[in-house]
């Protein structure tokens, strides 16, 4: 059976490393497909009929309905480490192999962006830059920020990326790092440069909170009105995980009261967003367009992993980092 490969909404795949596209073309037909993030499962399935290999970005959703209407599919290879946009039980029922990028591939890139966003919102660098461009150098006394040293940083999810964020902030900046992760033992959390605490304690104690948890059915809107009420007044937040972890209504309320001093976000619920999004009216909200993994080092390794997955399936072999089966 000839391979027909659809690259879905993954604009970075093959852009900087065109050799990845050439290797796929050696296996069969390759097409780039772009769909709205909210496209329905049936419509998505109908648009991808005949493609037996799918290289998938973070959106759209490959829902139960998608698998009901999709014809035979050999592989869905995520060009990323999260698989929350794929209904894995349906994939298993249909015998579709689902793979993801090996987590360490994105580790440095995502952790470093989390720290970059944190430094930006603490030191007001993007606002200060804007002042210079508007000939307002004299306003420099307005840009008084905070240091990380001796601050308590709460890491929510101290797995692959959260552990690197903890290492950087503890050993590089002298922060007091604490972490909540219900899937890890206290000993493991301590070995990852943080003191284990319960979520409520983390929210009460932290001057800075970094969200690094993977999204699952149990933690949708894990930070909502109750959780923001527990936080310190003037807390700083960074989210490089998933926008759906934060209840946006609760975040807006916390921004209005000053409970949240500032937030840096690489992800937003319902992304992509446009310039009219309500969060963008707040000068203390810094949003970048889901670029955490966008370093040349990370993209090269991510692309290599995806291409290897397709090549192995083409040879009748099982790829590495298989989520399903």
C-alpha atoms as a PDB file:
ATOM      1  CA  UNK A   1       0.000   0.000   0.000  1.00  0.00           C
ATOM      2  CA  UNK A   2       1.391   3.378  -0.989  1.00  0.00           C
ATOM      3  CA  UNK A   3       1.704   5.986   1.705  1.00  0.00           C
ATOM      4  CA  UNK A   4      -0.283   9.195   1.566  1.00  0.00           C
ATOM      5  CA  UNK A   5       1.003  11.552   4.231  1.00  0.00           C
ATOM      6  CA  UNK A   6      -0.900  14.590   5.528  1.00  0.00           C
ATOM      7  CA  UNK A   7       0.946  17.224   7.553  1.00  0.00           C
ATOM      8  CA  UNK A   8      -1.901  18.795   9.523  1.00  0.00           C
ATOM      9  CA  UNK A   9      -1.567  22.334  10.908  1.00  0.00           C
ATOM     10  CA  UNK A  10       2.130  21.829  11.621  1.00  0.00           C
ATOM     11  CA  UNK A  11       3.619  24.848   9.888  1.00  0.00           C
ATOM     12  CA  UNK A  12       7.063  24.440  11.436  1.00  0.00           C
ATOM     13  CA  UNK A  13       7.546  20.839  10.313  1.00  0.00           C
ATOM     14  CA  UNK A  14       9.969  20.793   7.394  1.00  0.00           C
ATOM     15  CA  UNK A  15      10.255  24.585   7.239  1.00  0.00           C
ATOM     16  CA  UNK A  16      13.752  24.875   8.655  1.00  0.00           C
ATOM     17  CA  UNK A  17      14.823  21.338   7.823  1.00  0.00           C
ATOM     18  CA  UNK A  18      13.453  20.594   4.338  1.00  0.00           C
ATOM     19  CA  UNK A  19      15.329  17.295   4.285  1.00  0.00           C
ATOM     20  CA  UNK A  20      12.585  15.942   6.537  1.00  0.00           C
ATOM     21  CA  UNK A  21      10.025  16.599   3.794  1.00  0.00           C
ATOM     22  CA  UNK A  22      12.285  15.019   1.181  1.00  0.00           C
ATOM     23  CA  UNK A  23      12.591  11.836   3.229  1.00  0.00           C
ATOM     24  CA  UNK A  24       8.809  11.632   3.471  1.00  0.00           C
ATOM     25  CA  UNK A  25       8.421  12.185  -0.280  1.00  0.00           C
ATOM     26  CA  UNK A  26      10.646   9.178  -0.814  1.00  0.00           C
ATOM     27  CA  UNK A  27       7.931   7.124   0.912  1.00  0.00           C
ATOM     28  CA  UNK A  28       4.854   8.457  -0.865  1.00  0.00           C
ATOM     29  CA  UNK A  29       2.622  11.458  -1.513  1.00  0.00           C
ATOM     30  CA  UNK A  30       2.978  14.355   0.944  1.00  0.00           C
ATOM     31  CA  UNK A  31       0.454  17.163   1.422  1.00  0.00           C
ATOM     32  CA  UNK A  32       0.166  20.070   3.838  1.00  0.00           C
ATOM     33  CA  UNK A  33      -3.324  20.606   5.225  1.00  0.00           C
ATOM     34  CA  UNK A  34      -4.526  23.492   7.388  1.00  0.00           C
ATOM     35  CA  UNK A  35      -7.838  23.352   9.234  1.00  0.00           C
ATOM     36  CA  UNK A  36      -9.576  25.581  11.786  1.00  0.00           C
ATOM     37  CA  UNK A  37      -8.768  24.538  15.345  1.00  0.00           C
ATOM     38  CA  UNK A  38     -12.488  23.973  15.965  1.00  0.00           C
ATOM     39  CA  UNK A  39     -13.233  21.812  12.923  1.00  0.00           C
ATOM     40  CA  UNK A  40     -15.627  18.960  13.701  1.00  0.00           C
ATOM     41  CA  UNK A  41     -14.479  15.372  13.736  1.00  0.00           C
ATOM     42  CA  UNK A  42     -16.586  14.282  10.770  1.00  0.00           C
ATOM     43  CA  UNK A  43     -15.453  17.203   8.616  1.00  0.00           C
ATOM     44  CA  UNK A  44     -11.833  16.568   9.525  1.00  0.00           C
ATOM     45  CA  UNK A  45     -12.163  12.867   8.724  1.00  0.00           C
ATOM     46  CA  UNK A  46     -13.774  13.574   5.356  1.00  0.00           C
ATOM     47  CA  UNK A  47     -11.040  16.074   4.468  1.00  0.00           C
ATOM     48  CA  UNK A  48      -8.364  13.496   5.272  1.00  0.00           C
ATOM     49  CA  UNK A  49      -9.927  10.493   3.538  1.00  0.00           C
ATOM     50  CA  UNK A  50      -7.264   8.512   1.728  1.00  0.00           C
ATOM     51  CA  UNK A  51      -4.392   9.704   3.925  1.00  0.00           C
ATOM     52  CA  UNK A  52      -3.040   6.801   5.914  1.00  0.00           C
ATOM     53  CA  UNK A  53      -0.311   8.759   7.718  1.00  0.00           C
ATOM     54  CA  UNK A  54      -1.101  11.939   9.663  1.00  0.00           C
ATOM     55  CA  UNK A  55       1.507  14.248  11.168  1.00  0.00           C
ATOM     56  CA  UNK A  56      -0.459  16.204  13.745  1.00  0.00           C
ATOM     57  CA  UNK A  57       0.075  19.519  15.486  1.00  0.00           C
ATOM     58  CA  UNK A  58      -1.474  20.609  18.802  1.00  0.00           C
ATOM     59  CA  UNK A  59      -4.789  21.361  17.051  1.00  0.00           C
ATOM     60  CA  UNK A  60      -7.304  20.366  15.723  1.00  0.00           C
ATOM     61  CA  UNK A  61      -8.911  17.615  17.797  1.00  0.00           C
ATOM     62  CA  UNK A  62      -8.886  14.078  16.471  1.00  0.00           C
ATOM     63  CA  UNK A  63     -12.044  13.190  18.343  1.00  0.00           C
ATOM     64  CA  UNK A  64     -14.106  10.033  18.696  1.00  0.00           C
ATOM     65  CA  UNK A  65     -16.219  11.291  15.811  1.00  0.00           C
ATOM     66  CA  UNK A  66     -13.105  11.698  13.671  1.00  0.00           C
ATOM     67  CA  UNK A  67     -12.207   8.032  14.107  1.00  0.00           C
ATOM     68  CA  UNK A  68     -15.809   6.962  13.396  1.00  0.00           C
ATOM     69  CA  UNK A  69     -15.699   8.536   9.935  1.00  0.00           C
ATOM     70  CA  UNK A  70     -12.017   8.224   9.005  1.00  0.00           C
ATOM     71  CA  UNK A  71     -10.945   5.446   6.673  1.00  0.00           C
ATOM     72  CA  UNK A  72      -7.951   3.235   7.380  1.00  0.00           C
ATOM     73  CA  UNK A  73      -5.124   5.080   9.101  1.00  0.00           C
ATOM     74  CA  UNK A  74      -1.778   3.522   9.930  1.00  0.00           C
ATOM     75  CA  UNK A  75      -0.224   6.244  12.051  1.00  0.00           C
ATOM     76  CA  UNK A  76      -0.882   9.577  13.735  1.00  0.00           C
ATOM     77  CA  UNK A  77       2.502  11.045  14.655  1.00  0.00           C
ATOM     78  CA  UNK A  78       2.326  14.036  16.973  1.00  0.00           C
ATOM     79  CA  UNK A  79       4.818  16.731  16.097  1.00  0.00           C
ATOM     80  CA  UNK A  80       5.073  17.468  19.814  1.00  0.00           C
ATOM     81  CA  UNK A  81       4.960  15.769  23.198  1.00  0.00           C
ATOM     82  CA  UNK A  82       1.289  16.239  24.150  1.00  0.00           C
ATOM     83  CA  UNK A  83      -1.426  13.909  22.873  1.00  0.00           C
ATOM     84  CA  UNK A  84      -4.441  15.525  24.555  1.00  0.00           C
ATOM     85  CA  UNK A  85      -5.937  16.432  21.154  1.00  0.00           C
ATOM     86  CA  UNK A  86      -6.199  12.766  20.113  1.00  0.00           C
ATOM     87  CA  UNK A  87      -8.960  10.489  21.445  1.00  0.00           C
ATOM     88  CA  UNK A  88      -6.659   7.616  22.295  1.00  0.00           C
ATOM     89  CA  UNK A  89      -9.323   4.955  23.082  1.00  0.00           C
ATOM     90  CA  UNK A  90     -10.826   5.450  19.622  1.00  0.00           C
ATOM     91  CA  UNK A  91      -7.405   5.240  18.027  1.00  0.00           C
ATOM     92  CA  UNK A  92      -6.826   1.949  19.831  1.00  0.00           C
ATOM     93  CA  UNK A  93     -10.204   0.594  18.709  1.00  0.00           C
ATOM     94  CA  UNK A  94      -9.358   1.394  15.088  1.00  0.00           C
ATOM     95  CA  UNK A  95      -5.831  -0.011  15.328  1.00  0.00           C
ATOM     96  CA  UNK A  96      -4.204   3.352  14.676  1.00  0.00           C
ATOM     97  CA  UNK A  97      -0.667   3.734  15.989  1.00  0.00           C
ATOM     98  CA  UNK A  98      -0.203   7.040  17.846  1.00  0.00           C
ATOM     99  CA  UNK A  99       3.287   8.327  18.567  1.00  0.00           C
ATOM    100  CA  UNK A 100       4.725  11.454  20.146  1.00  0.00           C
ATOM    101  CA  UNK A 101       8.049  13.190  20.212  1.00  0.00           C
ATOM    102  CA  UNK A 102      10.413  11.891  22.862  1.00  0.00           C
ATOM    103  CA  UNK A 103       9.944  14.318  25.779  1.00  0.00           C
ATOM    104  CA  UNK A 104      13.617  15.220  26.298  1.00  0.00           C
ATOM    105  CA  UNK A 105      13.723  16.633  22.755  1.00  0.00           C
ATOM    106  CA  UNK A 106      11.652  19.667  23.821  1.00  0.00           C
ATOM    107  CA  UNK A 107      12.909  19.857  27.415  1.00  0.00           C
ATOM    108  CA  UNK A 108      15.491  22.619  27.157  1.00  0.00           C
ATOM    109  CA  UNK A 109      13.541  24.731  24.691  1.00  0.00           C
ATOM    110  CA  UNK A 110      10.292  24.790  26.675  1.00  0.00           C
ATOM    111  CA  UNK A 111      11.971  25.246  30.049  1.00  0.00           C
ATOM    112  CA  UNK A 112      14.101  28.094  28.752  1.00  0.00           C
ATOM    113  CA  UNK A 113      11.054  29.857  27.314  1.00  0.00           C
ATOM    114  CA  UNK A 114       9.265  29.507  30.659  1.00  0.00           C
ATOM    115  CA  UNK A 115      12.208  31.264  32.314  1.00  0.00           C
ATOM    116  CA  UNK A 116      12.307  33.882  29.538  1.00  0.00           C
ATOM    117  CA  UNK A 117       8.627  34.698  30.040  1.00  0.00           C
ATOM    118  CA  UNK A 118       9.159  34.874  33.782  1.00  0.00           C
ATOM    119  CA  UNK A 119      12.095  37.264  33.453  1.00  0.00           C
ATOM    120  CA  UNK A 120      10.094  39.414  31.063  1.00  0.00           C
ATOM    121  CA  UNK A 121       7.080  39.826  33.348  1.00  0.00           C
ATOM    122  CA  UNK A 122       9.275  40.353  36.410  1.00  0.00           C
ATOM    123  CA  UNK A 123      11.507  42.978  34.775  1.00  0.00           C
ATOM    124  CA  UNK A 124       8.937  44.556  32.416  1.00  0.00           C
ATOM    125  CA  UNK A 125      11.318  44.295  29.481  1.00  0.00           C
ATOM    126  CA  UNK A 126       8.683  44.277  26.737  1.00  0.00           C
ATOM    127  CA  UNK A 127       6.996  47.352  28.212  1.00  0.00           C
ATOM    128  CA  UNK A 128      10.330  49.132  28.654  1.00  0.00           C
ATOM    129  CA  UNK A 129      11.269  48.355  25.074  1.00  0.00           C
ATOM    130  CA  UNK A 130       7.981  49.815  23.884  1.00  0.00           C
ATOM    131  CA  UNK A 131       8.709  53.011  25.813  1.00  0.00           C
ATOM    132  CA  UNK A 132      12.046  53.455  24.038  1.00  0.00           C
ATOM    133  CA  UNK A 133      10.405  53.017  20.645  1.00  0.00           C
ATOM    134  CA  UNK A 134       7.880  55.704  21.608  1.00  0.00           C
ATOM    135  CA  UNK A 135      10.645  58.152  22.618  1.00  0.00           C
ATOM    136  CA  UNK A 136       9.797  57.793  26.306  1.00  0.00           C
ATOM    137  CA  UNK A 137      13.248  56.983  27.697  1.00  0.00           C
ATOM    138  CA  UNK A 138      12.605  59.364  30.598  1.00  0.00           C
ATOM    139  CA  UNK A 139       9.926  56.998  31.896  1.00  0.00           C
ATOM    140  CA  UNK A 140      12.558  54.433  32.917  1.00  0.00           C
ATOM    141  CA  UNK A 141      11.832  54.850  36.632  1.00  0.00           C
ATOM    142  CA  UNK A 142       8.428  53.324  35.895  1.00  0.00           C
ATOM    143  CA  UNK A 143       9.980  49.965  35.065  1.00  0.00           C
ATOM    144  CA  UNK A 144      10.901  48.711  38.522  1.00  0.00           C
ATOM    145  CA  UNK A 145      10.715  44.950  38.690  1.00  0.00           C
ATOM    146  CA  UNK A 146      11.492  42.019  40.965  1.00  0.00           C
ATOM    147  CA  UNK A 147      14.345  39.538  41.374  1.00  0.00           C
ATOM    148  CA  UNK A 148      13.940  35.768  41.423  1.00  0.00           C
ATOM    149  CA  UNK A 149      16.527  35.134  44.141  1.00  0.00           C
ATOM    150  CA  UNK A 150      14.954  34.007  47.445  1.00  0.00           C
ATOM    151  CA  UNK A 151      11.446  33.986  45.928  1.00  0.00           C
ATOM    152  CA  UNK A 152       9.324  30.873  46.403  1.00  0.00           C
ATOM    153  CA  UNK A 153       8.585  29.316  43.030  1.00  0.00           C
ATOM    154  CA  UNK A 154       5.820  26.722  42.809  1.00  0.00           C
ATOM    155  CA  UNK A 155       6.120  24.205  39.980  1.00  0.00           C
ATOM    156  CA  UNK A 156       2.832  22.523  39.061  1.00  0.00           C
ATOM    157  CA  UNK A 157       3.898  19.329  37.296  1.00  0.00           C
ATOM    158  CA  UNK A 158       7.565  18.512  37.805  1.00  0.00           C
ATOM    159  CA  UNK A 159       8.026  15.989  35.048  1.00  0.00           C
ATOM    160  CA  UNK A 160      10.267  16.304  32.025  1.00  0.00           C
ATOM    161  CA  UNK A 161       9.989  20.084  31.595  1.00  0.00           C
ATOM    162  CA  UNK A 162       8.926  21.181  35.073  1.00  0.00           C
ATOM    163  CA  UNK A 163      11.997  19.522  36.562  1.00  0.00           C
ATOM    164  CA  UNK A 164      14.255  21.526  34.244  1.00  0.00           C
ATOM    165  CA  UNK A 165      12.454  24.762  35.169  1.00  0.00           C
ATOM    166  CA  UNK A 166      13.032  23.908  38.834  1.00  0.00           C
ATOM    167  CA  UNK A 167      16.728  23.202  38.226  1.00  0.00           C
ATOM    168  CA  UNK A 168      17.284  26.478  36.399  1.00  0.00           C
ATOM    169  CA  UNK A 169      15.458  28.608  38.942  1.00  0.00           C
ATOM    170  CA  UNK A 170      16.885  26.901  42.021  1.00  0.00           C
ATOM    171  CA  UNK A 171      20.484  26.399  40.981  1.00  0.00           C
ATOM    172  CA  UNK A 172      20.775  29.314  38.556  1.00  0.00           C
ATOM    173  CA  UNK A 173      18.764  31.997  40.322  1.00  0.00           C
ATOM    174  CA  UNK A 174      18.696  30.927  43.968  1.00  0.00           C
ATOM    175  CA  UNK A 175      14.928  30.479  44.179  1.00  0.00           C
ATOM    176  CA  UNK A 176      13.188  28.384  46.811  1.00  0.00           C
ATOM    177  CA  UNK A 177      11.462  25.769  44.646  1.00  0.00           C
ATOM    178  CA  UNK A 178       8.439  23.745  45.718  1.00  0.00           C
ATOM    179  CA  UNK A 179       6.374  21.426  43.541  1.00  0.00           C
ATOM    180  CA  UNK A 180       3.045  19.658  43.292  1.00  0.00           C
ATOM    181  CA  UNK A 181       2.815  16.515  41.213  1.00  0.00           C
ATOM    182  CA  UNK A 182       0.328  13.791  42.210  1.00  0.00           C
ATOM    183  CA  UNK A 183       2.034  11.240  39.962  1.00  0.00           C
ATOM    184  CA  UNK A 184       5.461  11.397  41.625  1.00  0.00           C
ATOM    185  CA  UNK A 185       6.741  10.321  45.025  1.00  0.00           C
ATOM    186  CA  UNK A 186       8.123  12.908  47.472  1.00  0.00           C
ATOM    187  CA  UNK A 187      11.570  11.378  47.006  1.00  0.00           C
ATOM    188  CA  UNK A 188      11.399  11.793  43.231  1.00  0.00           C
ATOM    189  CA  UNK A 189      10.259  15.405  43.548  1.00  0.00           C
ATOM    190  CA  UNK A 190      13.135  16.169  45.905  1.00  0.00           C
ATOM    191  CA  UNK A 191      15.549  14.600  43.424  1.00  0.00           C
ATOM    192  CA  UNK A 192      14.200  17.075  40.852  1.00  0.00           C
ATOM    193  CA  UNK A 193      15.267  20.182  42.750  1.00  0.00           C
ATOM    194  CA  UNK A 194      12.049  20.970  44.619  1.00  0.00           C
ATOM    195  CA  UNK A 195      10.328  20.306  47.916  1.00  0.00           C
ATOM    196  CA  UNK A 196       7.034  18.360  47.544  1.00  0.00           C
ATOM    197  CA  UNK A 197       3.841  20.086  48.709  1.00  0.00           C
ATOM    198  CA  UNK A 198       0.097  19.740  48.198  1.00  0.00           C
ATOM    199  CA  UNK A 199      -1.502  21.998  45.599  1.00  0.00           C
ATOM    200  CA  UNK A 200      -3.250  24.274  48.100  1.00  0.00           C
ATOM    201  CA  UNK A 201      -0.007  24.775  50.015  1.00  0.00           C
ATOM    202  CA  UNK A 202       1.822  25.592  46.792  1.00  0.00           C
ATOM    203  CA  UNK A 203      -0.801  28.184  45.899  1.00  0.00           C
ATOM    204  CA  UNK A 204      -0.579  29.813  49.342  1.00  0.00           C
ATOM    205  CA  UNK A 205       3.218  29.881  49.544  1.00  0.00           C
ATOM    206  CA  UNK A 206       4.349  30.765  46.024  1.00  0.00           C
ATOM    207  CA  UNK A 207       5.490  34.181  44.857  1.00  0.00           C
ATOM    208  CA  UNK A 208       5.806  32.703  41.366  1.00  0.00           C
ATOM    209  CA  UNK A 209       3.893  29.773  39.854  1.00  0.00           C
ATOM    210  CA  UNK A 210       4.961  27.853  36.747  1.00  0.00           C
ATOM    211  CA  UNK A 211       2.436  25.560  35.074  1.00  0.00           C
ATOM    212  CA  UNK A 212       4.146  22.529  33.529  1.00  0.00           C
ATOM    213  CA  UNK A 213       1.462  19.847  33.840  1.00  0.00           C
ATOM    214  CA  UNK A 214       0.176  17.797  30.934  1.00  0.00           C
ATOM    215  CA  UNK A 215      -3.533  18.236  30.225  1.00  0.00           C
ATOM    216  CA  UNK A 216      -5.859  15.367  31.094  1.00  0.00           C
ATOM    217  CA  UNK A 217      -9.515  14.846  31.943  1.00  0.00           C
ATOM    218  CA  UNK A 218      -8.843  15.412  35.633  1.00  0.00           C
ATOM    219  CA  UNK A 219      -7.090  18.781  35.533  1.00  0.00           C
ATOM    220  CA  UNK A 220      -9.120  20.894  33.105  1.00  0.00           C
ATOM    221  CA  UNK A 221      -9.364  24.385  34.688  1.00  0.00           C
ATOM    222  CA  UNK A 222      -7.315  23.208  37.667  1.00  0.00           C
ATOM    223  CA  UNK A 223      -6.684  26.874  38.443  1.00  0.00           C
ATOM    224  CA  UNK A 224     -10.115  28.422  38.860  1.00  0.00           C
ATOM    225  CA  UNK A 225     -11.725  30.929  41.264  1.00  0.00           C
ATOM    226  CA  UNK A 226     -11.060  28.858  44.397  1.00  0.00           C
ATOM    227  CA  UNK A 227      -7.395  28.352  43.502  1.00  0.00           C
ATOM    228  CA  UNK A 228      -6.763  32.003  42.646  1.00  0.00           C
ATOM    229  CA  UNK A 229      -8.318  32.986  45.979  1.00  0.00           C
ATOM    230  CA  UNK A 230      -5.649  30.922  47.757  1.00  0.00           C
ATOM    231  CA  UNK A 231      -2.750  32.626  45.967  1.00  0.00           C
ATOM    232  CA  UNK A 232      -0.705  35.472  47.367  1.00  0.00           C
ATOM    233  CA  UNK A 233      -1.679  38.986  46.370  1.00  0.00           C
ATOM    234  CA  UNK A 234       0.581  39.992  43.481  1.00  0.00           C
ATOM    235  CA  UNK A 235       1.589  36.504  42.374  1.00  0.00           C
ATOM    236  CA  UNK A 236       3.395  35.986  39.045  1.00  0.00           C
ATOM    237  CA  UNK A 237       2.293  33.141  36.765  1.00  0.00           C
ATOM    238  CA  UNK A 238       3.856  31.409  33.757  1.00  0.00           C
ATOM    239  CA  UNK A 239       2.031  28.852  31.603  1.00  0.00           C
ATOM    240  CA  UNK A 240       3.953  26.927  28.955  1.00  0.00           C
ATOM    241  CA  UNK A 241       1.814  23.792  29.291  1.00  0.00           C
ATOM    242  CA  UNK A 242      -1.801  24.084  28.089  1.00  0.00           C
ATOM    243  CA  UNK A 243      -4.202  27.016  28.166  1.00  0.00           C
ATOM    244  CA  UNK A 244      -7.021  24.753  29.330  1.00  0.00           C
ATOM    245  CA  UNK A 245      -5.345  24.341  32.727  1.00  0.00           C
ATOM    246  CA  UNK A 246      -6.498  27.878  33.636  1.00  0.00           C
ATOM    247  CA  UNK A 247     -10.098  29.055  33.919  1.00  0.00           C
ATOM    248  CA  UNK A 248      -9.908  32.251  31.902  1.00  0.00           C
ATOM    249  CA  UNK A 249     -12.815  33.913  33.716  1.00  0.00           C
ATOM    250  CA  UNK A 250     -11.029  33.339  37.023  1.00  0.00           C
ATOM    251  CA  UNK A 251      -7.768  34.668  35.582  1.00  0.00           C
ATOM    252  CA  UNK A 252      -9.445  37.842  34.342  1.00  0.00           C
ATOM    253  CA  UNK A 253     -11.012  38.394  37.767  1.00  0.00           C
ATOM    254  CA  UNK A 254      -7.607  37.899  39.408  1.00  0.00           C
ATOM    255  CA  UNK A 255      -5.994  40.371  37.025  1.00  0.00           C
ATOM    256  CA  UNK A 256      -8.689  42.935  37.800  1.00  0.00           C
ATOM    257  CA  UNK A 257      -8.097  42.717  41.559  1.00  0.00           C
ATOM    258  CA  UNK A 258      -4.303  42.629  41.336  1.00  0.00           C
ATOM    259  CA  UNK A 259      -4.209  39.117  42.767  1.00  0.00           C
ATOM    260  CA  UNK A 260      -2.138  38.247  39.690  1.00  0.00           C
ATOM    261  CA  UNK A 261       0.612  40.828  39.205  1.00  0.00           C
ATOM    262  CA  UNK A 262       1.446  39.488  35.745  1.00  0.00           C
ATOM    263  CA  UNK A 263       1.270  36.341  33.669  1.00  0.00           C
ATOM    264  CA  UNK A 264       3.412  35.042  30.814  1.00  0.00           C
ATOM    265  CA  UNK A 265       1.589  32.618  28.504  1.00  0.00           C
ATOM    266  CA  UNK A 266       2.782  30.505  25.604  1.00  0.00           C
ATOM    267  CA  UNK A 267      -0.638  28.828  25.468  1.00  0.00           C
ATOM    268  CA  UNK A 268      -4.231  30.077  25.601  1.00  0.00           C
ATOM    269  CA  UNK A 269      -7.462  28.135  25.772  1.00  0.00           C
ATOM    270  CA  UNK A 270      -9.092  28.203  22.345  1.00  0.00           C
ATOM    271  CA  UNK A 271      -5.857  29.125  20.570  1.00  0.00           C
ATOM    272  CA  UNK A 272      -5.085  30.469  18.076  1.00  0.00           C
ATOM    273  CA  UNK A 273      -6.418  33.836  19.279  1.00  0.00           C
ATOM    274  CA  UNK A 274      -6.592  37.172  17.479  1.00  0.00           C
ATOM    275  CA  UNK A 275      -5.634  40.662  18.534  1.00  0.00           C
ATOM    276  CA  UNK A 276      -9.082  41.344  19.960  1.00  0.00           C
ATOM    277  CA  UNK A 277      -8.833  38.681  22.645  1.00  0.00           C
ATOM    278  CA  UNK A 278      -9.857  40.031  26.041  1.00  0.00           C
ATOM    279  CA  UNK A 279      -6.613  39.048  27.773  1.00  0.00           C
ATOM    280  CA  UNK A 280      -4.612  41.306  25.476  1.00  0.00           C
ATOM    281  CA  UNK A 281      -6.094  44.490  26.937  1.00  0.00           C
ATOM    282  CA  UNK A 282      -4.050  43.925  30.095  1.00  0.00           C
ATOM    283  CA  UNK A 283      -0.481  45.306  29.861  1.00  0.00           C
ATOM    284  CA  UNK A 284       0.623  42.796  32.514  1.00  0.00           C
ATOM    285  CA  UNK A 285      -0.382  39.852  30.299  1.00  0.00           C
ATOM    286  CA  UNK A 286       2.368  38.643  27.974  1.00  0.00           C
ATOM    287  CA  UNK A 287       1.191  36.164  25.335  1.00  0.00           C
ATOM    288  CA  UNK A 288       3.382  34.506  22.718  1.00  0.00           C
ATOM    289  CA  UNK A 289       1.952  32.162  20.043  1.00  0.00           C
ATOM    290  CA  UNK A 290       2.844  28.656  21.331  1.00  0.00           C
ATOM    291  CA  UNK A 291       6.518  28.907  20.407  1.00  0.00           C
ATOM    292  CA  UNK A 292       8.089  27.110  23.374  1.00  0.00           C
ATOM    293  CA  UNK A 293       9.539  24.272  21.289  1.00  0.00           C
ATOM    294  CA  UNK A 294      10.644  26.595  18.503  1.00  0.00           C
ATOM    295  CA  UNK A 295      14.398  26.423  18.705  1.00  0.00           C
ATOM    296  CA  UNK A 296      16.439  25.101  15.831  1.00  0.00           C
ATOM    297  CA  UNK A 297      17.836  22.388  18.070  1.00  0.00           C
ATOM    298  CA  UNK A 298      14.408  21.237  19.208  1.00  0.00           C
ATOM    299  CA  UNK A 299      12.739  21.441  15.794  1.00  0.00           C
ATOM    300  CA  UNK A 300      15.515  19.410  14.168  1.00  0.00           C
ATOM    301  CA  UNK A 301      15.125  16.607  16.696  1.00  0.00           C
ATOM    302  CA  UNK A 302      11.315  16.779  16.644  1.00  0.00           C
ATOM    303  CA  UNK A 303      11.254  16.485  12.866  1.00  0.00           C
ATOM    304  CA  UNK A 304      13.759  13.647  12.925  1.00  0.00           C
ATOM    305  CA  UNK A 305      11.586  11.704  15.387  1.00  0.00           C
ATOM    306  CA  UNK A 306       8.447  12.120  13.277  1.00  0.00           C
ATOM    307  CA  UNK A 307      10.203  11.097  10.069  1.00  0.00           C
ATOM    308  CA  UNK A 308      11.671   8.030  11.772  1.00  0.00           C
ATOM    309  CA  UNK A 309       8.176   7.076  12.966  1.00  0.00           C
ATOM    310  CA  UNK A 310       6.849   7.191   9.400  1.00  0.00           C
ATOM    311  CA  UNK A 311       9.854   5.327   8.004  1.00  0.00           C
ATOM    312  CA  UNK A 312       9.488   2.545  10.558  1.00  0.00           C
ATOM    313  CA  UNK A 313       5.773   2.133   9.906  1.00  0.00           C
ATOM    314  CA  UNK A 314       6.527   2.019   6.167  1.00  0.00           C
ATOM    315  CA  UNK A 315       8.892  -0.914   6.878  1.00  0.00           C
ATOM    316  CA  UNK A 316       6.274  -2.665   8.973  1.00  0.00           C
ATOM    317  CA  UNK A 317       8.101  -1.913  12.213  1.00  0.00           C
ATOM    318  CA  UNK A 318       6.807  -0.364  15.437  1.00  0.00           C
ATOM    319  CA  UNK A 319       8.129   3.152  16.132  1.00  0.00           C
ATOM    320  CA  UNK A 320       9.519   4.374  19.441  1.00  0.00           C
ATOM    321  CA  UNK A 321       7.533   6.424  22.001  1.00  0.00           C
ATOM    322  CA  UNK A 322       4.274   4.792  21.025  1.00  0.00           C
ATOM    323  CA  UNK A 323       1.213   6.032  22.939  1.00  0.00           C
ATOM    324  CA  UNK A 324      -1.210   3.658  21.197  1.00  0.00           C
ATOM    325  CA  UNK A 325      -1.183   0.644  21.284  1.00  0.00           C
END
